[in-house]
Short mmCIF file of C-alpha atoms in Angstrom, two decimals:
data_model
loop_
_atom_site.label_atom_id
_atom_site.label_comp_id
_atom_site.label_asym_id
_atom_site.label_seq_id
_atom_site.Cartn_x
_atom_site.Cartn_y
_atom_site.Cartn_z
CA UNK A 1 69.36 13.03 35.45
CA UNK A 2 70.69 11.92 38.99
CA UNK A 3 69.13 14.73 40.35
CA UNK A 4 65.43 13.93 39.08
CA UNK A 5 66.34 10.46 39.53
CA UNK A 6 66.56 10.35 42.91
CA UNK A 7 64.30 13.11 44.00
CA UNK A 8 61.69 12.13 46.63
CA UNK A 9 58.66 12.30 44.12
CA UNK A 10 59.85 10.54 41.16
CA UNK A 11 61.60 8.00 43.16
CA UNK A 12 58.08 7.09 45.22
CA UNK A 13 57.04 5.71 42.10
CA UNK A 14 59.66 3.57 41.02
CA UNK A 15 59.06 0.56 43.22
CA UNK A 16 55.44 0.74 43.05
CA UNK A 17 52.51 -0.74 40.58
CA UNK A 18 51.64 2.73 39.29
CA UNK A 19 51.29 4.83 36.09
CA UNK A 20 53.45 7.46 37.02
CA UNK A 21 57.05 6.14 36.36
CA UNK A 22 55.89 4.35 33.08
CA UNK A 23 54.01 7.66 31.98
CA UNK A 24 57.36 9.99 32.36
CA UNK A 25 58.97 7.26 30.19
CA UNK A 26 56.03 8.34 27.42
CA UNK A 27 56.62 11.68 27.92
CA UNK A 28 60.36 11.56 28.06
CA UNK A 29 60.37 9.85 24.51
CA UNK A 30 57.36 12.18 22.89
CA UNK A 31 60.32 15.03 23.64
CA UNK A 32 63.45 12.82 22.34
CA UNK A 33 61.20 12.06 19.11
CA UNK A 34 60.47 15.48 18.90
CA UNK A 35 64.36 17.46 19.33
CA UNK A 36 65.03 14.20 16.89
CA UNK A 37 62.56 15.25 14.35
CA UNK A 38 63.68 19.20 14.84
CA UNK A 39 67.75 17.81 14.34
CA UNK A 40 66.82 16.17 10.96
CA UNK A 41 64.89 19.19 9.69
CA UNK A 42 67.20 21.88 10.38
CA UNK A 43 70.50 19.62 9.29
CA UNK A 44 72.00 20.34 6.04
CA UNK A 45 70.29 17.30 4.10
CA UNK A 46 69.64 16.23 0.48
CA UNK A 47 65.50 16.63 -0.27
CA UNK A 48 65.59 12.51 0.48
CA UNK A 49 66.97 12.70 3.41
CA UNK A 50 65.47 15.44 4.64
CA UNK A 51 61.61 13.93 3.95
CA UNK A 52 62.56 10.93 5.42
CA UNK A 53 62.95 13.26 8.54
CA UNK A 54 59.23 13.14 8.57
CA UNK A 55 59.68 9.78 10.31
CA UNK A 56 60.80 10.85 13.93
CA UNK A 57 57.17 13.41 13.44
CA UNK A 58 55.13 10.09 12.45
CA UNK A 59 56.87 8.14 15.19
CA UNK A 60 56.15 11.08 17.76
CA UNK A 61 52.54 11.42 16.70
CA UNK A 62 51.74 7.21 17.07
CA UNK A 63 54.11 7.45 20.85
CA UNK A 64 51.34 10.61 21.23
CA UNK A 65 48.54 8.65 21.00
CA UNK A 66 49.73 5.48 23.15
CA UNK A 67 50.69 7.77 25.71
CA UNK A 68 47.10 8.60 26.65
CA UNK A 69 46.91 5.43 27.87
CA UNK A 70 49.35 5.69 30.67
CA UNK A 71 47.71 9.01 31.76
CA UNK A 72 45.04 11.60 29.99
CA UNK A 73 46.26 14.44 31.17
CA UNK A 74 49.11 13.87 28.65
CA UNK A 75 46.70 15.16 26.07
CA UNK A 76 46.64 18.85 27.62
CA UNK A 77 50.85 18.86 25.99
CA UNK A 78 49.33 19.05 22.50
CA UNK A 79 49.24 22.89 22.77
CA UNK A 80 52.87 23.18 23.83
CA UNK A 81 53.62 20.32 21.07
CA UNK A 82 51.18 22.28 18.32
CA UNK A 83 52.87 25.68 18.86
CA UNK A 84 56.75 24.23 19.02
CA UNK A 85 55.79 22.12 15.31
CA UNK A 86 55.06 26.02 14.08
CA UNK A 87 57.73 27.34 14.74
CA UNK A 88 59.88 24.67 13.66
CA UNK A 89 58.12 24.39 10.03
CA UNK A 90 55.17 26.61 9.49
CA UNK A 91 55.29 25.05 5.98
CA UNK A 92 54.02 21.71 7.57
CA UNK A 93 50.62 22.58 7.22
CA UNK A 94 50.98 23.02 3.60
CA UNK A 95 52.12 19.29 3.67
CA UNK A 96 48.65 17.52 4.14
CA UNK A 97 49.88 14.37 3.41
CA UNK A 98 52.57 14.93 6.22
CA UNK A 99 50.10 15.52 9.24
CA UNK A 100 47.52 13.48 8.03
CA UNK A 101 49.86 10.26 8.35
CA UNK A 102 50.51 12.14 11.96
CA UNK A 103 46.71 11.91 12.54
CA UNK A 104 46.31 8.94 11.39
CA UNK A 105 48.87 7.45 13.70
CA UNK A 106 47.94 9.33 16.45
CA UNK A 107 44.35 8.15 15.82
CA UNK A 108 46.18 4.45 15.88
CA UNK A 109 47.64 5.07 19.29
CA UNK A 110 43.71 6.02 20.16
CA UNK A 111 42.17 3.09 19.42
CA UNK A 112 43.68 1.07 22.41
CA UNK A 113 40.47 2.59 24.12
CA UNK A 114 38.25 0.31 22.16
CA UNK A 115 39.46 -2.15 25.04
CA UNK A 116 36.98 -0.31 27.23
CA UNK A 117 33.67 -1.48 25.87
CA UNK A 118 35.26 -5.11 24.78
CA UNK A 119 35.99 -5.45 28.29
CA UNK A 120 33.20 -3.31 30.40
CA UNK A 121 31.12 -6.69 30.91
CA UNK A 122 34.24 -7.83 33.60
CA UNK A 123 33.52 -5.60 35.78
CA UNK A 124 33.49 -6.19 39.54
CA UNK A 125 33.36 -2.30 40.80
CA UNK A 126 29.99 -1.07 42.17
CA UNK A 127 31.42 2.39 41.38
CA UNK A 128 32.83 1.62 38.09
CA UNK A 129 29.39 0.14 37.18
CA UNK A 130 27.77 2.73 37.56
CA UNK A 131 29.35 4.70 34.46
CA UNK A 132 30.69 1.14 32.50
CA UNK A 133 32.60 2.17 29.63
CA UNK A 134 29.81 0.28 27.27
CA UNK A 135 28.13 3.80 25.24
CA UNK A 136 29.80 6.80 24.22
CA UNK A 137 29.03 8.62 27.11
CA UNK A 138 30.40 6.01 29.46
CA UNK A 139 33.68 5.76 27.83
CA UNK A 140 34.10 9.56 28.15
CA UNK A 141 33.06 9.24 31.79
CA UNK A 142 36.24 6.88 31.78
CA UNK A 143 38.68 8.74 30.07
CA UNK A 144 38.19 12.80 29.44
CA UNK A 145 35.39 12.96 32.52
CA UNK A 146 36.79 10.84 35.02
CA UNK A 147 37.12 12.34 38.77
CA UNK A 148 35.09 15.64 38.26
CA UNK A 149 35.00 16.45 41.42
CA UNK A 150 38.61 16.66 41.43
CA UNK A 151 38.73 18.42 38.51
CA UNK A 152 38.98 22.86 38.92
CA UNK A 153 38.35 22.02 42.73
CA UNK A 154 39.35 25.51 43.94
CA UNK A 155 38.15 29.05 43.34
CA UNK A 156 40.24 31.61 42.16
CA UNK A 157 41.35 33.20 45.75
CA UNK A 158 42.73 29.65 46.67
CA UNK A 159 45.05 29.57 43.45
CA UNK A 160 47.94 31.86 45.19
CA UNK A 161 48.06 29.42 47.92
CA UNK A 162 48.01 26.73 45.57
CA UNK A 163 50.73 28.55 43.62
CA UNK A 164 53.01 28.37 47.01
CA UNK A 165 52.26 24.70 47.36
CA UNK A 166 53.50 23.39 44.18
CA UNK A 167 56.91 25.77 44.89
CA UNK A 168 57.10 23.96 47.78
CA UNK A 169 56.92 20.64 46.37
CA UNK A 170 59.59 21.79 43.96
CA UNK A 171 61.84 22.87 46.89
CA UNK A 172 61.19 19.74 48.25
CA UNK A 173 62.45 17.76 45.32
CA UNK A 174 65.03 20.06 44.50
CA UNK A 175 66.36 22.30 47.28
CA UNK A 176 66.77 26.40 46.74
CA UNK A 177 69.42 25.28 45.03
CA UNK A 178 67.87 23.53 42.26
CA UNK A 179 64.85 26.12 42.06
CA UNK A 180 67.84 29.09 41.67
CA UNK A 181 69.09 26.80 38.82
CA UNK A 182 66.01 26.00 36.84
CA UNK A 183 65.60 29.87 36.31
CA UNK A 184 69.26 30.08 34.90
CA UNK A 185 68.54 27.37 33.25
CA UNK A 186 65.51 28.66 31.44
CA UNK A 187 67.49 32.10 30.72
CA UNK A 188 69.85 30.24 28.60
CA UNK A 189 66.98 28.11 26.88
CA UNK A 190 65.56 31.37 25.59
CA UNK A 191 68.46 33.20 24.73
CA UNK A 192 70.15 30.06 22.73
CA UNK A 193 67.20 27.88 21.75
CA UNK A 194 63.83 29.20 21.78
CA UNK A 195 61.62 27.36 20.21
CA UNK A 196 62.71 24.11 22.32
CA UNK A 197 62.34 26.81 25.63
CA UNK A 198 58.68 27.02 24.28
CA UNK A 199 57.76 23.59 23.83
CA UNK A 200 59.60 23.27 27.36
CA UNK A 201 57.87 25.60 29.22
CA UNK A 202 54.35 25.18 27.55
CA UNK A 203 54.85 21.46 28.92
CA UNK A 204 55.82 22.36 32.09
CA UNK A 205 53.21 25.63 32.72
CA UNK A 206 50.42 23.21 31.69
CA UNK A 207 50.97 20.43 33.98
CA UNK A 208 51.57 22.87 36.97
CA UNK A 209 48.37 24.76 35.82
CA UNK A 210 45.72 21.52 35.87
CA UNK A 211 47.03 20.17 38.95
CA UNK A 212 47.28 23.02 41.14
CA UNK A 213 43.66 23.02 40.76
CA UNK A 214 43.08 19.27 41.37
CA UNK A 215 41.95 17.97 44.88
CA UNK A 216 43.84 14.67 45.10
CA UNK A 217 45.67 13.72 48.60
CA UNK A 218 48.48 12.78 46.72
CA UNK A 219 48.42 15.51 44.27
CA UNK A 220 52.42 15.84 44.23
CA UNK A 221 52.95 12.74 42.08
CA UNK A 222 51.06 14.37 39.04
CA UNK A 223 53.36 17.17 39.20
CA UNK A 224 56.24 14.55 37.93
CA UNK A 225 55.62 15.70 34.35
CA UNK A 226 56.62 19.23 35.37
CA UNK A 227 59.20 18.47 37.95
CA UNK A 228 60.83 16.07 34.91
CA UNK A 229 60.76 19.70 32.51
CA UNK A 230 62.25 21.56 35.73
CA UNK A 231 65.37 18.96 35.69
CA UNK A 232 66.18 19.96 32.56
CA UNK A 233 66.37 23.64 33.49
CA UNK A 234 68.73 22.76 36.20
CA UNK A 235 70.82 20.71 33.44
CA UNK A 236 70.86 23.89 31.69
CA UNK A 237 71.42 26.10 34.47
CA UNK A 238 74.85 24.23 36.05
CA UNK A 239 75.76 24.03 32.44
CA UNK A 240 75.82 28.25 32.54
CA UNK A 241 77.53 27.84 35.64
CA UNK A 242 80.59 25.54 34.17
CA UNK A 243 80.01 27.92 30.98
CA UNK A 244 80.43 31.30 33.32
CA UNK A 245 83.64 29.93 34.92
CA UNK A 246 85.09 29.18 31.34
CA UNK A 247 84.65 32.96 30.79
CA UNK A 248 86.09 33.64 34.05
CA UNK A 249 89.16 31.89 33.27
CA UNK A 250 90.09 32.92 30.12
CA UNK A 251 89.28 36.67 31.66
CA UNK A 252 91.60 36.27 33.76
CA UNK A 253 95.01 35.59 31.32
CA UNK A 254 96.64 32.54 30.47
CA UNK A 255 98.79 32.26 33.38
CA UNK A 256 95.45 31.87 35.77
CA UNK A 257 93.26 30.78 33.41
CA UNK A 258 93.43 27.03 34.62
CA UNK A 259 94.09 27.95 38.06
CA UNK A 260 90.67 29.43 37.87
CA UNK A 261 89.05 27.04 35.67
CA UNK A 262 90.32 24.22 37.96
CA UNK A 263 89.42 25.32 40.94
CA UNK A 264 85.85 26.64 40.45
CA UNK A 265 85.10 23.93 38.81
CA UNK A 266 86.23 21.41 41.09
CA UNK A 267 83.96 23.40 43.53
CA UNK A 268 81.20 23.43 42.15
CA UNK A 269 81.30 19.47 40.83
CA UNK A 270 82.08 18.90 44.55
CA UNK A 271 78.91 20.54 45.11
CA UNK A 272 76.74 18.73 43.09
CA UNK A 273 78.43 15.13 44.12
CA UNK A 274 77.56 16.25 47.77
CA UNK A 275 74.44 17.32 46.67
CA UNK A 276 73.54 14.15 45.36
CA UNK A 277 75.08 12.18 47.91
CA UNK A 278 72.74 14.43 50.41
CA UNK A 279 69.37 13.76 48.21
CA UNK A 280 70.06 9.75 48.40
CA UNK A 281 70.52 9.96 52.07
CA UNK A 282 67.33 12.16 52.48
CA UNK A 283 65.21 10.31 50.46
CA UNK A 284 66.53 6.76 50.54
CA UNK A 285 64.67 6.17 53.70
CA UNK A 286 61.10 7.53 52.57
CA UNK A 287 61.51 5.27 49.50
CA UNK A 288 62.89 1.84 50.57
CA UNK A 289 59.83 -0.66 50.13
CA UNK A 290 62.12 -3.72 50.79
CA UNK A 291 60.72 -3.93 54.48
CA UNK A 292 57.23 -2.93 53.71
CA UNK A 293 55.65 -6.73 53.77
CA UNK A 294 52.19 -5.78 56.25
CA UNK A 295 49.79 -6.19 53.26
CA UNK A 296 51.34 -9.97 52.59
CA UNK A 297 52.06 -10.50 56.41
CA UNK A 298 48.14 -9.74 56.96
CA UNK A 299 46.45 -12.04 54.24
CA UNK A 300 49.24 -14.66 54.93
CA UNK A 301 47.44 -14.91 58.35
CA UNK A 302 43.62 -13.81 57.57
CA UNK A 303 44.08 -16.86 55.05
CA UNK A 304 45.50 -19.38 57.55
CA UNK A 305 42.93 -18.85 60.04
CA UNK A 306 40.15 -19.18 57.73
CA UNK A 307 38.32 -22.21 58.32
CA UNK A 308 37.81 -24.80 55.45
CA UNK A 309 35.01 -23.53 53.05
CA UNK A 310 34.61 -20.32 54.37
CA UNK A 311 34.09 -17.04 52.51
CA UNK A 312 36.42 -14.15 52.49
CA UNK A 313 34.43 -10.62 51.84
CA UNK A 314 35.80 -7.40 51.07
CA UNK A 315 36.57 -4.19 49.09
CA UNK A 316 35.95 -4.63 45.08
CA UNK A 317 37.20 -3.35 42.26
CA UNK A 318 40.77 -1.69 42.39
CA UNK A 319 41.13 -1.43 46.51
CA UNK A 320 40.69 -5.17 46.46
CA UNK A 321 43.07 -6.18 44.36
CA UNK A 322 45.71 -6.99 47.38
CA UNK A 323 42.89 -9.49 48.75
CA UNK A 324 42.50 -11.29 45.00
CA UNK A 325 46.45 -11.78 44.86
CA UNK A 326 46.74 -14.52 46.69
CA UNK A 327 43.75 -16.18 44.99
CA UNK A 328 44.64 -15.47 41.06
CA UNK A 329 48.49 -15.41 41.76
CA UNK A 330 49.44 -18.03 44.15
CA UNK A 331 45.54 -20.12 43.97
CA UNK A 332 46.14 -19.78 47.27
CA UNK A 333 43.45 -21.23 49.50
CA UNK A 334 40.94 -22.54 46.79
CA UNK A 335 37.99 -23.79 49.10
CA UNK A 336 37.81 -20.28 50.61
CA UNK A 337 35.60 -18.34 47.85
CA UNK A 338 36.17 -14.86 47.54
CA UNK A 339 32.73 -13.61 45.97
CA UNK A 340 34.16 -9.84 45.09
CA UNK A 341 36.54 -10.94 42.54
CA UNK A 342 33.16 -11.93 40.22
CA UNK A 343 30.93 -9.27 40.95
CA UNK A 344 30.04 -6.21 43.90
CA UNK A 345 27.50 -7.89 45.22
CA UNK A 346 27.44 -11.94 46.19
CA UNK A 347 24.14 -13.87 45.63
CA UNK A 348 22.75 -15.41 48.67
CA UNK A 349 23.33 -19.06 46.76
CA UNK A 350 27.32 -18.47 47.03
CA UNK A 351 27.31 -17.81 50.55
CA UNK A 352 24.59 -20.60 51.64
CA UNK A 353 25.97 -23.21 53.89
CA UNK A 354 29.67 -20.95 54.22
CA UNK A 355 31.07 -19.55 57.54
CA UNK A 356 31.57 -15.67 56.23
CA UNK A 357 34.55 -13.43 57.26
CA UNK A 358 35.08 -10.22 56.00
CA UNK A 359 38.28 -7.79 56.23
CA UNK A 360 36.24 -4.53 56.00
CA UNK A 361 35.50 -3.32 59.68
CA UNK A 362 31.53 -4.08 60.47
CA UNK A 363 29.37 -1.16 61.67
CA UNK A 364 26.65 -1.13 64.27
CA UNK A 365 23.26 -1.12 62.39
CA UNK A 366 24.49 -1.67 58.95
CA UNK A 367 23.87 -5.73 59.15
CA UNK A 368 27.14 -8.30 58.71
CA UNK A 369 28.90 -10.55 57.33
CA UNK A 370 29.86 -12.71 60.25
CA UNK A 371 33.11 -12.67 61.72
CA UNK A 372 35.65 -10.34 61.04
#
């Protein structure tokens, strides 16, 4: 858990607004309520007891459903989740009234996206209008259809170097180290538990199979999901380690036994603790934020320069968000009007009579906005 916690990618999104920390959290618990579920059911419990297992499925399919709201790609698990609920109890599907309650609250979890079309006549995005999530076919260009052109962005001779890409995010996360103990790891998952090695790996081959096809500059941070799955394997893996040194010791007679025990041990947790230790240092500097103040030093000083009833252009929609802060936030300079939070395009009436200053950089021959 240290190990993941700290890595470089995981980490990068803890002290930011993104999705990426608060979707792991959704995936983390759709796994927990799962293995939860899976305890109950195989347990040696009365018929009551054992139906009312049923409740850690129902919760799992309702945390299913929210999750797609923290990130849609979530939905591509249901395969991995499908085939691990098989092989757990293939009887389930004789149950209707079992995974139709899942459906149903799965279905619940779904209908958070009715907030699109309630909410598609706020828009301020010249690029979100364009698709506004107000028919059918809009709010599928928001949720399933969204970034296309990212979408299966390489041919099949690029996949190979994709392939070595993703390994070498993994290395970066994890070291050789971790990689060589993520293979143990999944060894021992098969060998001792393998339907929970399926619904593992299914999980983790999916995620690494959509995005090494997506063209995103910062494609590393949707590999999270799958770099969360690989921690586990490494969990797994030391734990054959400690395991193999048991064996070792009790090999080797009673009068070495803790001698051995002991001492490999001790090397091996010294290891990991400098391990660790090594990780923080690494990444520590690469994810401290606590000096990173330019975007609030800059609008600090674009505001107090801005003469009295003036009017502040800029990027809309998501990229200006940093520029509406200071307005929704702090109501920070109210005589300055900042026509972008409203709408892509100002009318001419809003701007009539207003000095206009813009933080976008001005091109030759595209026409201005004044001062910048």
């Amino acid at each position: 858990a240290l190990l993941f916690g700290f890595s470089l990618t995981f980490w990068s999104q803890t002290g930011i607004a993104e999705v990426y920390a608060s979707n792991l959290f959704m995936v983390a618990l759709m796994v927990l309520l799962l293995l939860q579920w899976v305890r109950a059911r195989t347990a040696n419990l009365q018929s009551a007891a054992r139906r009312r297992s049923f409740l850690w499925f129902w919760a799992f399919a309702l945390t299913f459903g929210l999750s797609l709201g923290m990130h849609m790609s979530n939905l591509g698990f249901a395969p991995a989740f499908a085939l691990f609920v098989l092989l757990v109890d293939r009887r389930l599907i004789l149950r209707p009234w079992v995974w139709l309650v899942g459906a149903g609250l799965f279905l619940l979890g779904v209908l958070q996206f009715l907030w699109l079309p309630y909410k598609a006549a706020t828009l301020n995005d010249a690029l979100m209008l364009r698709h506004a999530p107000s028919t059918l076919e809009g709010i599928y260009a928001y949720t399933l259809g969204a970034f296309p052109e990212f979408k299966f962005a390489f041919p099949l001779t690029e996949i190979p170097d994709r392939i070595v890409l993703y390994l070498y995010l993994l290395a970066q996360n994890f070291s050789l180290f971790g990689i060589l103990a993520g293979v143990a790891g999944m060894g021992v998952l098969l060998w001792r538990a393998p339907r929970r090695f399926f619904l593992l790996m299914g999980m983790f081959l999916v995620n690494v199979w959509f995005f090494v096809q997506y063209r995103a500059f910062d494609v590393d941070v949707f590999f999270i999901p799958a770099h969360f799955v690989y921690a586990a394997f490494i969990g797994l893996g030391i734990y054959a380690l400690f395991s193999a040194i048991d064996w070792l010791g009790r090999a080797s007679g009673r009068r070495w036994q803790q001698a051995v025990q002991f001492g490999l041990g001790g090397v091996v947790v010294l290891g990991l603790v400098l391990g660790l230790g090594w990780e923080v240092s690494a990444n520590w500097g690469r994810n401290d934020y606590s000096g990173d103040t330019a975007i609030n030093d800059f609008y600090e000083n674009v505001y107090d320069l801005l003469p009295p009833d003036s009017a502040l252009m800029g990027r809309g929609g998501v990229f200006g968000y940093d520029m509406f802060y200071f307005r929704l936030v702090y109501d920070y300079r109210p005589d300055v009007i900042i026509p972008m939070i409203d709408g892509p395009r100002p009318s001419p009436q809003e701007l009539a009579g207003r000095e206009i200053f813009t933080t976008q950089p001005m091109q030759p021959g595209r026409g201005g906005g004044g001062p910048g």
